[in-house]
Tab-separated table of C-alpha atoms and ligand atoms in Angstrom:
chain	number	residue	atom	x	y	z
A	26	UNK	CA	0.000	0.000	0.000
A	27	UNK	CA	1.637	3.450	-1.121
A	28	UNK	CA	1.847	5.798	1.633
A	29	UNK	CA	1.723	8.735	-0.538
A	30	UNK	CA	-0.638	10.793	1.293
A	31	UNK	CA	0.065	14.308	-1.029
A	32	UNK	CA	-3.644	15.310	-0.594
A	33	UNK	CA	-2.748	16.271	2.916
A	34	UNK	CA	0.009	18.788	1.963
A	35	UNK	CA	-0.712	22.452	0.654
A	36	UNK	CA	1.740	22.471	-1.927
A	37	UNK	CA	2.404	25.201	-4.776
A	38	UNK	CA	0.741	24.297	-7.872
A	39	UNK	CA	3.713	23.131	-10.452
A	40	UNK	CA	6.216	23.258	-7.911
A	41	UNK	CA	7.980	19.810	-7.210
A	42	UNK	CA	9.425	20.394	-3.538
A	43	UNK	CA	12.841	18.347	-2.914
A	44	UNK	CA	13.568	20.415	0.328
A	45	UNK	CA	11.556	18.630	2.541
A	46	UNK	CA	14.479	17.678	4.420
A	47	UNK	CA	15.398	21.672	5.285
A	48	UNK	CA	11.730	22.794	5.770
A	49	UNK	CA	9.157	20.334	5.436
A	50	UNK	CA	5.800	21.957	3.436
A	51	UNK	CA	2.460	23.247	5.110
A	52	UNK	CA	0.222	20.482	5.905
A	53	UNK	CA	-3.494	21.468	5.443
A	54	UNK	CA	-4.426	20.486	9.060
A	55	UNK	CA	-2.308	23.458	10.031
A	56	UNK	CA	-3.803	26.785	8.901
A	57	UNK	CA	-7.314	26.103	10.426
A	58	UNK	CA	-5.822	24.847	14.152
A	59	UNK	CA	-3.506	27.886	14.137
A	60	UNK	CA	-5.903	30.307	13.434
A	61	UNK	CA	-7.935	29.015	16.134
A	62	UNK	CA	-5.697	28.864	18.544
A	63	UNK	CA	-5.116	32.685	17.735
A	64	UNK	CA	-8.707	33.443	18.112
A	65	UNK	CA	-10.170	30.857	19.833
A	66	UNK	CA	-7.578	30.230	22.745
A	67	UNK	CA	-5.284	33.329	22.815
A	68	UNK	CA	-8.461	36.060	21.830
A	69	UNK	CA	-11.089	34.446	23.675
A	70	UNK	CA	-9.753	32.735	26.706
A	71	UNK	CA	-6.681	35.484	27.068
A	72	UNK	CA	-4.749	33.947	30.213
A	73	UNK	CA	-6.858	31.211	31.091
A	74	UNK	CA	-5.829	29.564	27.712
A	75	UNK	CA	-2.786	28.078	29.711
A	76	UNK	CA	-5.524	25.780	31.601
A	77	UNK	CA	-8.599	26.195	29.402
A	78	UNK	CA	-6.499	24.783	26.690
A	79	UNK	CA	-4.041	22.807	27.728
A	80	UNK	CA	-0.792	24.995	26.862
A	81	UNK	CA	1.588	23.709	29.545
A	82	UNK	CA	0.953	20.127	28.671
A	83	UNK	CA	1.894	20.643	25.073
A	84	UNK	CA	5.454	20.147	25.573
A	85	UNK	CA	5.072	16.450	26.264
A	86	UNK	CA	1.559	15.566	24.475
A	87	UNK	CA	3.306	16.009	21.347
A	88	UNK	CA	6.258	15.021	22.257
A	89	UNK	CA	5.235	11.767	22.810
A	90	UNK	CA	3.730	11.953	19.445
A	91	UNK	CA	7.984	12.692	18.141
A	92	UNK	CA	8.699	9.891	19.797
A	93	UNK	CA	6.693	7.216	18.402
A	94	UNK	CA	8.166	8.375	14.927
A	95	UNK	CA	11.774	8.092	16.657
A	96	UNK	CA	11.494	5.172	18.826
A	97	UNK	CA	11.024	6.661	22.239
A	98	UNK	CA	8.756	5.160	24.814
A	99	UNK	CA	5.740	8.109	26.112
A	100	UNK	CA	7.309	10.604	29.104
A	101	UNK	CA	10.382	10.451	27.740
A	102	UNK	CA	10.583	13.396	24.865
A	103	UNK	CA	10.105	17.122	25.501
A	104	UNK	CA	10.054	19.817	22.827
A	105	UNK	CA	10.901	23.284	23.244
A	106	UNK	CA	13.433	25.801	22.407
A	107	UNK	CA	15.799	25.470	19.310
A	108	UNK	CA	17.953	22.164	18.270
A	109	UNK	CA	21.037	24.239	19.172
A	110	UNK	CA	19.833	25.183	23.027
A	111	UNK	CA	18.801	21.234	23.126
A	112	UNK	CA	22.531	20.219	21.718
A	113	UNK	CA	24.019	22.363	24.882
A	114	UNK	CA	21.545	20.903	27.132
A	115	UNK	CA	22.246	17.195	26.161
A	116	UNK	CA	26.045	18.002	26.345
A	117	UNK	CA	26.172	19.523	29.627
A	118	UNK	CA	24.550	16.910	31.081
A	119	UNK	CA	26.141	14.209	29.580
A	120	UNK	CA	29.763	16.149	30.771
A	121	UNK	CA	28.415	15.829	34.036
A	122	UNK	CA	27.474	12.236	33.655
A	123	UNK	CA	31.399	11.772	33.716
A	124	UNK	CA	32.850	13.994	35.695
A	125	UNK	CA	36.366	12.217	35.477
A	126	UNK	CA	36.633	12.629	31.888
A	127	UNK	CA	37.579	15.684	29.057
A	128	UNK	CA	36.696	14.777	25.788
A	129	UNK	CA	33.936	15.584	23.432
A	130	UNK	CA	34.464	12.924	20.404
A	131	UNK	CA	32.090	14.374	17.224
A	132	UNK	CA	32.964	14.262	13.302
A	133	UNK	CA	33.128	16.503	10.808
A	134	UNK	CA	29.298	15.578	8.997
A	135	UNK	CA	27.918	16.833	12.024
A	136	UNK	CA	26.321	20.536	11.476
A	137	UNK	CA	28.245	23.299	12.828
A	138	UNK	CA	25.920	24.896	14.965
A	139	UNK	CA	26.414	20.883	16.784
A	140	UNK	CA	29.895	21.459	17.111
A	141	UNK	CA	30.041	25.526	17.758
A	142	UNK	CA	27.820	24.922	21.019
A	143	UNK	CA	30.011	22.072	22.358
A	144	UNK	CA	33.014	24.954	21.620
A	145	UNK	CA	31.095	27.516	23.267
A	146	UNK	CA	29.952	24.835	26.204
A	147	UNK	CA	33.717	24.017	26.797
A	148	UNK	CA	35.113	27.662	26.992
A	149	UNK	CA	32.550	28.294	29.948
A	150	UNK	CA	33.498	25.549	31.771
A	151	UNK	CA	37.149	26.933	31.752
A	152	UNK	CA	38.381	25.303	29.061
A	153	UNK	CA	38.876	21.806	30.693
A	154	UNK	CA	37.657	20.152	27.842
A	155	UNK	CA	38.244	19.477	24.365
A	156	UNK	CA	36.379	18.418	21.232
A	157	UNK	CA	37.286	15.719	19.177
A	158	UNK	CA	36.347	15.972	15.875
A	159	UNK	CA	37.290	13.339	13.337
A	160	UNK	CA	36.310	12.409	9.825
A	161	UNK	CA	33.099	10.378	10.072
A	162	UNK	CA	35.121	7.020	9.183
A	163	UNK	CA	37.192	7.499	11.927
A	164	UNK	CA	34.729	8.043	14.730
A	165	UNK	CA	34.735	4.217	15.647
A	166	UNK	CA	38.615	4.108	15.783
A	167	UNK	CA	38.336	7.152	18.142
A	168	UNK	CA	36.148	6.299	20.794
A	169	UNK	CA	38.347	5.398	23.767
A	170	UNK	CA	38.056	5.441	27.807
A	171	UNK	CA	38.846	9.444	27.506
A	172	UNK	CA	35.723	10.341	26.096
A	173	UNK	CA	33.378	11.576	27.951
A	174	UNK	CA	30.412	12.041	25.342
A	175	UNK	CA	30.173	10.716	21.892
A	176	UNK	CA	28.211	13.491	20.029
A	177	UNK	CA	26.959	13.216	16.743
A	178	UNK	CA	24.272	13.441	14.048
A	179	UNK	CA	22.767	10.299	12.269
A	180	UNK	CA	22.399	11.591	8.833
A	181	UNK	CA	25.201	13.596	7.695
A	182	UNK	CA	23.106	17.069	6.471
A	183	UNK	CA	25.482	17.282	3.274
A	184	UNK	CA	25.898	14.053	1.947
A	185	UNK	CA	23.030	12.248	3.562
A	186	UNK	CA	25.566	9.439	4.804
A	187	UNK	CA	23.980	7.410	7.670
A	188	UNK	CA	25.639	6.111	10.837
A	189	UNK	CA	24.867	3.089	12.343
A	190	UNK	CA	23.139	4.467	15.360
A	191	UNK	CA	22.913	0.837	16.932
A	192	UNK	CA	26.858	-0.149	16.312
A	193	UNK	CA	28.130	3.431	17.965
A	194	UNK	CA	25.902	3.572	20.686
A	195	UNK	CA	26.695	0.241	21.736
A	196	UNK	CA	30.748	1.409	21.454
A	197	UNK	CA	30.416	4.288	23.098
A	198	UNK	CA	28.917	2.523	26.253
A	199	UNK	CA	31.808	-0.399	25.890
A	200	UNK	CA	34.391	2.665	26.699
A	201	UNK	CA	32.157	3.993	29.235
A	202	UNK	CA	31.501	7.382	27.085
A	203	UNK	CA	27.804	8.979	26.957
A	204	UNK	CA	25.788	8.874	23.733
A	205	UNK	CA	24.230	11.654	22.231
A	206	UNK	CA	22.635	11.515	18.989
A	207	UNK	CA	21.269	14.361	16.811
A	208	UNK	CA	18.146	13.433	14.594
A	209	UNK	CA	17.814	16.045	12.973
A	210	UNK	CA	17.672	14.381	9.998
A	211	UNK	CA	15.967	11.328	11.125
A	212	UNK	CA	12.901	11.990	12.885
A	213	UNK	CA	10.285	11.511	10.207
A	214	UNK	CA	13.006	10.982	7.703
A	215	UNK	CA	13.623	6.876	8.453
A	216	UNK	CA	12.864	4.683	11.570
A	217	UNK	CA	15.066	5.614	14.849
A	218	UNK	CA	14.996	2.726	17.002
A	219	UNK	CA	16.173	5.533	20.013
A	220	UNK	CA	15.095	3.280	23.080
A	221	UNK	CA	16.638	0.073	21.595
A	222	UNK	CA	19.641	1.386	20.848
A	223	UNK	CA	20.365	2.510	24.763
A	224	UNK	CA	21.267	5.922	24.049
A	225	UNK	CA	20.991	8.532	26.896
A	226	UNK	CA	20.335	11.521	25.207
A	227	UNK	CA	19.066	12.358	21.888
A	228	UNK	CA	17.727	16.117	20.278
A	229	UNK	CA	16.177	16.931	16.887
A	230	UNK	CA	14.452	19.465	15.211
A	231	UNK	CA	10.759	19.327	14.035
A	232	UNK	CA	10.776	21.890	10.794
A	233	UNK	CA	12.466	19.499	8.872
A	234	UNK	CA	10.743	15.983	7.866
A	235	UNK	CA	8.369	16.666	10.721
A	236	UNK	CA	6.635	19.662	8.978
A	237	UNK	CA	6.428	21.877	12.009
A	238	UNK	CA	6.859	24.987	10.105
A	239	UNK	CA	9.557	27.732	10.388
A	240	UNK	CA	10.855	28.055	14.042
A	241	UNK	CA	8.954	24.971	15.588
A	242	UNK	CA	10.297	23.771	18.482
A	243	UNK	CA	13.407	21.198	19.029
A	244	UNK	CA	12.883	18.100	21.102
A	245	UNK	CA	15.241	16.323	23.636
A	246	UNK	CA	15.161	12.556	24.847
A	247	UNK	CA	16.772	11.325	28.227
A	248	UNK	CA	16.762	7.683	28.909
A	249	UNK	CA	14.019	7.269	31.349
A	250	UNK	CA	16.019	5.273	33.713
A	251	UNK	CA	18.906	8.340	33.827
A	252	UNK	CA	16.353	11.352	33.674
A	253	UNK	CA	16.138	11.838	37.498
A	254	UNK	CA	19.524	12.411	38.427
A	255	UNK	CA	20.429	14.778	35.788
A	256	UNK	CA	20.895	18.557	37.467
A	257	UNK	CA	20.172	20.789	33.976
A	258	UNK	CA	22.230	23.379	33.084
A	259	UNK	CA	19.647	25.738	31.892
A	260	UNK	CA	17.809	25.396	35.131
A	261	UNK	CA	14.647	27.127	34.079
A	262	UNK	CA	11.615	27.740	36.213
A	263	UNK	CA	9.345	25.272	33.733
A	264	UNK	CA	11.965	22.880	34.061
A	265	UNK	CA	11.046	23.032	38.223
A	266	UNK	CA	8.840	20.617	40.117
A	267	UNK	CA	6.783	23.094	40.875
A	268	UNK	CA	6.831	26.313	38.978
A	269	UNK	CA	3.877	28.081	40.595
A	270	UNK	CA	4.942	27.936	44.191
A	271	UNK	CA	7.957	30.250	42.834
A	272	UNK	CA	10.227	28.848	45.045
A	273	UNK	CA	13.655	31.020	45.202
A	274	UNK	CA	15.436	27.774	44.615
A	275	UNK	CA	15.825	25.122	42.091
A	276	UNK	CA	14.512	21.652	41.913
A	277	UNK	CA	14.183	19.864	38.779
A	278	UNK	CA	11.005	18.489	37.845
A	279	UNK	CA	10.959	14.074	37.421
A	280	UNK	CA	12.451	13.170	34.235
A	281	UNK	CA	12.663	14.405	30.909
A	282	UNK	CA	10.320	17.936	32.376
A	283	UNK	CA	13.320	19.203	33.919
A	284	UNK	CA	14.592	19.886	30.398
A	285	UNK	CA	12.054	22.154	29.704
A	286	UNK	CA	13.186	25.911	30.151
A	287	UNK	CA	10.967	28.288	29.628
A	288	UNK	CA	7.766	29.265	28.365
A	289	UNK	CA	6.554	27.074	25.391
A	290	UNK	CA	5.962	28.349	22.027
A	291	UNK	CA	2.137	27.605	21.874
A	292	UNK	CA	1.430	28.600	18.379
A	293	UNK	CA	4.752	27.299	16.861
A	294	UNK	CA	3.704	24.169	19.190
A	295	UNK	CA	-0.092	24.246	17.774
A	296	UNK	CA	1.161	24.064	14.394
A	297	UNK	CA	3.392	21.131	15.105
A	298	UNK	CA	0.829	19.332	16.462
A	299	UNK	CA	-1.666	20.055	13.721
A	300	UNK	CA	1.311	19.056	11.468
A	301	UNK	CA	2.014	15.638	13.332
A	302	UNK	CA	-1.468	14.570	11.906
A	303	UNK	CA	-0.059	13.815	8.729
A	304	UNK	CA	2.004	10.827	10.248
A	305	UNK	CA	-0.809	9.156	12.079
A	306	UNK	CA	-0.858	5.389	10.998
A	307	UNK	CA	2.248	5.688	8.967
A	308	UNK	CA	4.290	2.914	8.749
A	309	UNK	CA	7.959	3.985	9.150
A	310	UNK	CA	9.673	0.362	7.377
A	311	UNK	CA	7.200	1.494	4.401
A	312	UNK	CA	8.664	5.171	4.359
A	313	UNK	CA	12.022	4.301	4.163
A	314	UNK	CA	11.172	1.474	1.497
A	315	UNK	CA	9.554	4.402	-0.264
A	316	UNK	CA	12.617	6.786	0.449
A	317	UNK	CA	14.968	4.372	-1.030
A	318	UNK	CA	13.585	3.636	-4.233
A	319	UNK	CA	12.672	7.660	-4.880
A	320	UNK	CA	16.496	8.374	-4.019
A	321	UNK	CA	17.958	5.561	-5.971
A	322	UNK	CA	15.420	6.334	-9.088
A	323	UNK	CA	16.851	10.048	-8.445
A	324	UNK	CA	20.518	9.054	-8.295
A	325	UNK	CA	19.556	6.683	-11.596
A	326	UNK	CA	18.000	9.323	-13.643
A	327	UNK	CA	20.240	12.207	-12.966
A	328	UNK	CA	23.350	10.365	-13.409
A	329	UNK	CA	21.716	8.884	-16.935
A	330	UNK	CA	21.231	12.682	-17.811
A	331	UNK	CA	24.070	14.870	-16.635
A	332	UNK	CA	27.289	13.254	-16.508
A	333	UNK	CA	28.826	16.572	-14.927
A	334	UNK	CA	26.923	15.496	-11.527
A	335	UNK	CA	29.187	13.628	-9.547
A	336	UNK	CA	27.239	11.463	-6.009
A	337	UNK	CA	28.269	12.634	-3.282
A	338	UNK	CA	26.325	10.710	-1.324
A	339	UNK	CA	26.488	7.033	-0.431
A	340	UNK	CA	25.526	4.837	-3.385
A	341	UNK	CA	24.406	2.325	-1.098
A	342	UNK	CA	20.459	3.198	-0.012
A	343	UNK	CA	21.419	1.066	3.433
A	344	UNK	CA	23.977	3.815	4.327
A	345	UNK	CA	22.158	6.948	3.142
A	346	UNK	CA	19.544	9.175	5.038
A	347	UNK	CA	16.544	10.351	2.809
A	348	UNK	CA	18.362	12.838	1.192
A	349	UNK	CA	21.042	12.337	-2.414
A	350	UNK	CA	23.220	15.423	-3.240
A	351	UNK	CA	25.813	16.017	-6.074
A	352	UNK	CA	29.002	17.673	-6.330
A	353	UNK	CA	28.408	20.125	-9.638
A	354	UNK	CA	31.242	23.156	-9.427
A	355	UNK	CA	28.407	26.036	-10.203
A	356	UNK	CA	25.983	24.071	-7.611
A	357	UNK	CA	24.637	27.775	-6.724
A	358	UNK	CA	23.587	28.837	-9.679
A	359	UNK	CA	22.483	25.679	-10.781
A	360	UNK	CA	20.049	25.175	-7.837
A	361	UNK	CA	18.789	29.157	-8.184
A	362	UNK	CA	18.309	27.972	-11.905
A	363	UNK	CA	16.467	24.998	-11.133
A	364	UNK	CA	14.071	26.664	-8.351
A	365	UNK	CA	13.028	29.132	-11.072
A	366	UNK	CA	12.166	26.270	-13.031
A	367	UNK	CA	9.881	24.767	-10.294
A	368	UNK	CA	12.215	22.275	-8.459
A	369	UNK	CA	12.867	23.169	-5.416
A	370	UNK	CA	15.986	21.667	-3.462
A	371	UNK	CA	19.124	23.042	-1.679
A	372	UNK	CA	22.678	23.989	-1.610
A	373	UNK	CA	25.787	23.649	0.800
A	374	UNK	CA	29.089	25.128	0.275
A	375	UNK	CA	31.036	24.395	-1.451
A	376	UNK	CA	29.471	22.613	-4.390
A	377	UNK	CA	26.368	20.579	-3.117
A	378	UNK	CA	23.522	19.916	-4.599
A	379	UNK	CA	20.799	18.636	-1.862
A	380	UNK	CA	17.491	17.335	-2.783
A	381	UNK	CA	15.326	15.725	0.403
A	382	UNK	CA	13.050	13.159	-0.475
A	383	UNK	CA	9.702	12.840	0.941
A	384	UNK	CA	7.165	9.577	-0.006
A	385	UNK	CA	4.638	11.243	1.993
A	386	UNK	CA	4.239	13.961	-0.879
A	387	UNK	CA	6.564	13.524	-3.626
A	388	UNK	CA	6.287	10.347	-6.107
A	389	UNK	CA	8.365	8.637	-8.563
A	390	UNK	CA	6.768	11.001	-11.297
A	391	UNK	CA	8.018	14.051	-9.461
A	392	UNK	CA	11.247	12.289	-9.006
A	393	UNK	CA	11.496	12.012	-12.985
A	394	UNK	CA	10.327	15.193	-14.035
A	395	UNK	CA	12.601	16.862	-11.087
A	396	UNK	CA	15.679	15.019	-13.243
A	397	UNK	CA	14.434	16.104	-16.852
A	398	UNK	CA	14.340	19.874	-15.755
A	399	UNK	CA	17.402	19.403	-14.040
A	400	UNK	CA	19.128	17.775	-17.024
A	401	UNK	CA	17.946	20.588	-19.286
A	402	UNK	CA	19.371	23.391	-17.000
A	403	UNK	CA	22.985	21.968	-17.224
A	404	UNK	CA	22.697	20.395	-20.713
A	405	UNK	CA	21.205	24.110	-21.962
A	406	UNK	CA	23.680	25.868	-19.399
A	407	UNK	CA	20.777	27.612	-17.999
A	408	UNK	CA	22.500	28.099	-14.874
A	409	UNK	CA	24.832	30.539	-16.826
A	410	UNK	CA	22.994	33.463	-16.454
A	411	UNK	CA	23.699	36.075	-13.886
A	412	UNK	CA	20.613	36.043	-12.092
A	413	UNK	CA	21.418	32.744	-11.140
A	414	UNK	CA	24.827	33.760	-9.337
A	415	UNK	CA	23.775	36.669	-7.115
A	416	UNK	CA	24.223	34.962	-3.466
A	417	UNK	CA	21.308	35.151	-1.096
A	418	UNK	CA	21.673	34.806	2.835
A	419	UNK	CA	20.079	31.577	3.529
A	420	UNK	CA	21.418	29.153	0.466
B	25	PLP	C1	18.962	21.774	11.176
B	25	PLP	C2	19.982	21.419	12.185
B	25	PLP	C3	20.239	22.266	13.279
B	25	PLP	C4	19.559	23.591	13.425
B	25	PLP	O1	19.567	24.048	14.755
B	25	PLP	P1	18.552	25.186	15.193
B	25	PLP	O2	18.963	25.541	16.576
B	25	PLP	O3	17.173	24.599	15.106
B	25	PLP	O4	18.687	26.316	14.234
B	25	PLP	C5	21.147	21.831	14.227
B	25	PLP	N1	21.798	20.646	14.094
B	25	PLP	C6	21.578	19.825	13.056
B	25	PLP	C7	22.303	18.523	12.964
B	25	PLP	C8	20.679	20.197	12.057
B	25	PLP	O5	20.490	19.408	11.004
């Protein structure tokens, strides 16, 4: 049974969207349970909304609906904040976790913002320890009884290579060392098997695969089992056992709570929950069957067609997120080319093409017609044009 559900997505008319995996689209449930959440909570109920309508429970109702997409057992997700303050969170606790050891062991696929908050994390706590960070190959080789936390991201955001979550994990605890994935490029993307795999900490984003919309909150997993003893570093007062008796002095909530900081985003949280709709009875060994055979008919069709495209991700589906990208030396223009032509995808310095791929709205059709257009734009050399070059911020 295809588990295309594309009638559930607002999508542009003639617009094939391969950028999923960066924003994910609007679902339709969205608009309407925004709006009356506006109105209906926020203009009618004013401060009784928190309540009337359930705000302060938001943070774990939905995530508890994250983590049945990433493996987690109910009471142990919490969204909130960005994926960066949740990194930071995750790390601190985990340096705590093993207090007689200094390094920070993390590769170069994982995203920067990853790596700048461990940086930042380490020069506050007076420079005592020290990141790690080795090619993605190497990150077996280099976890030894010094490391304190292995920290890294499953799906490599430029290549889309994939790291064996299970195999790692289960290294990492041999030496004694702290896991902490990223799934930012998982959740929704693939099935996360988080609570199998023994991992203490995990944090993601939900604007990505998860459709949440721009700015929807991150989430952060703690191993139910290690929750209650960890003392958070961004002791907020939400994050308290109990908030409203505005005690002068911290206690952390039980479990996974305590990671919550402050106050929630309710719309931004609204619309993820809206947005979560879409992945009600979906069956996450069907996505990724559905995943693979889009990307490899992509990787098939494009390299038929433009012989200047060189893979640079994994040819093997088994070791590849749900994203394929090519090295092309005018990537930029290419992809500002190809967006003007109604395929949308992505680039990352210095000469990747990303495209995200999406069963839940985008078909093998899509796929095809996304490679003829495509083909046409670097067999024509319609990227040479100097509209094309003129750099934007966000790429
Ligand atoms: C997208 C992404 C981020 C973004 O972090 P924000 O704080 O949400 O901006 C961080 N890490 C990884 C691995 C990502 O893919």
């Amino acid at each position: 049974m295809s588990i295309l559900r594309k009638h559930l997505f607002d999508l542009p008319e003639g617009v094939i969207y391969l950028d999923g995996n960066s924003l994910g689209p609007l679902p339709k449930s969205v608009p309407a349970r925004v709006a009356q959440a506006v109105t209906g909570q926020w203009g009618a109920h004013l401060i009784k909304g928190w309540n009337i309508d359930g705000w302060m429970a938001q943070p774990s109702q939905v995530g508890d609906r994250v983590g049945r997409l990433i493996g987690a057992a109910p009471g142990s997700v919490v969204m909130g904040d960005t994926l960066s303050i949740k990194v930071y969170q995750a790390l601190s606790a985990a340096l705590q976790m093993r207090p007689d050891r200094r390094v920070i062991l993390s590769d170069s696929g994982n995203f920067p913002t990853d790596l700048y908050m461990a940086e930042g994390l380490i020069r506050h706590l007076g420079g005592t320890h020290r990141l790690h960070t080795v090619s993605p190959e190497a990150v077996m080789a280099n976890i030894t009884n010094e490391v304190a936390a292995v920290m890294l991201t499953q799906v490599d955001y430029r290549t889309g290579r994939l790291h064996d979550m299970a195999a790692i994990t289960k290294a990492a605890h041999a030496a004694g060392a702290v896991m902490i994935w990223d799934l930012a490029h998982s959740a929704g993307a693939l099935p996360v098997d988080l609570a199998g795999s023994g991992a203490e900490f995990a944090v993601g984003c939900s604007y990505k695969y998860l459709n949440g919309g721009p700015g929807a909150p991150a989430f952060i997993y703690v191993r139910p089992d290690i929750a209650d003893r960890i003392d958070p570093a961004l002791a907020g007062w939400l994050g308290h056992a109990a908030p409203f008796a505005f005690d002068l002095d911290y206690r952390p909530a039980p479990g996974v709570e305590r990671m919550r900081v402050g106050t929630p985003p309710v719309l931004q949280m609204t619309a993820l929950d809206a947005a979560l709709d879409v992945w009600e009875g979906v069956d996450m060994a069907a996505l990724r069957e559905a995943s693979i055979a889009l990307s490899d008919r992509f990787i098939a069709e494009v390299e038929a067609r433009c012989p200047d495209l060189v893979l640079a991700s994994p040819r093997d589906a088994q070791q590849r997120g749900s994203q394929v990208s090519f090295h092309f030396a005018h990537g930029y223009a290419a992809m500002q080319a190809l967006i003007a032509h109604g395929v949308i995808g992505d680039f990352r310095a210095p000469d990747i093409m990303r495209f995200g791929f999406t069963p839940l709205y985008i078909d093998a059709g899509d796929v095809t017609r996304a490679a003829e257009i495509l083909a046409r734009i670097i067999g024509e050399r319609l990227w040479d044009n100097p509209a094309y070059h003129a750099r934007q911020a966000v790429t």
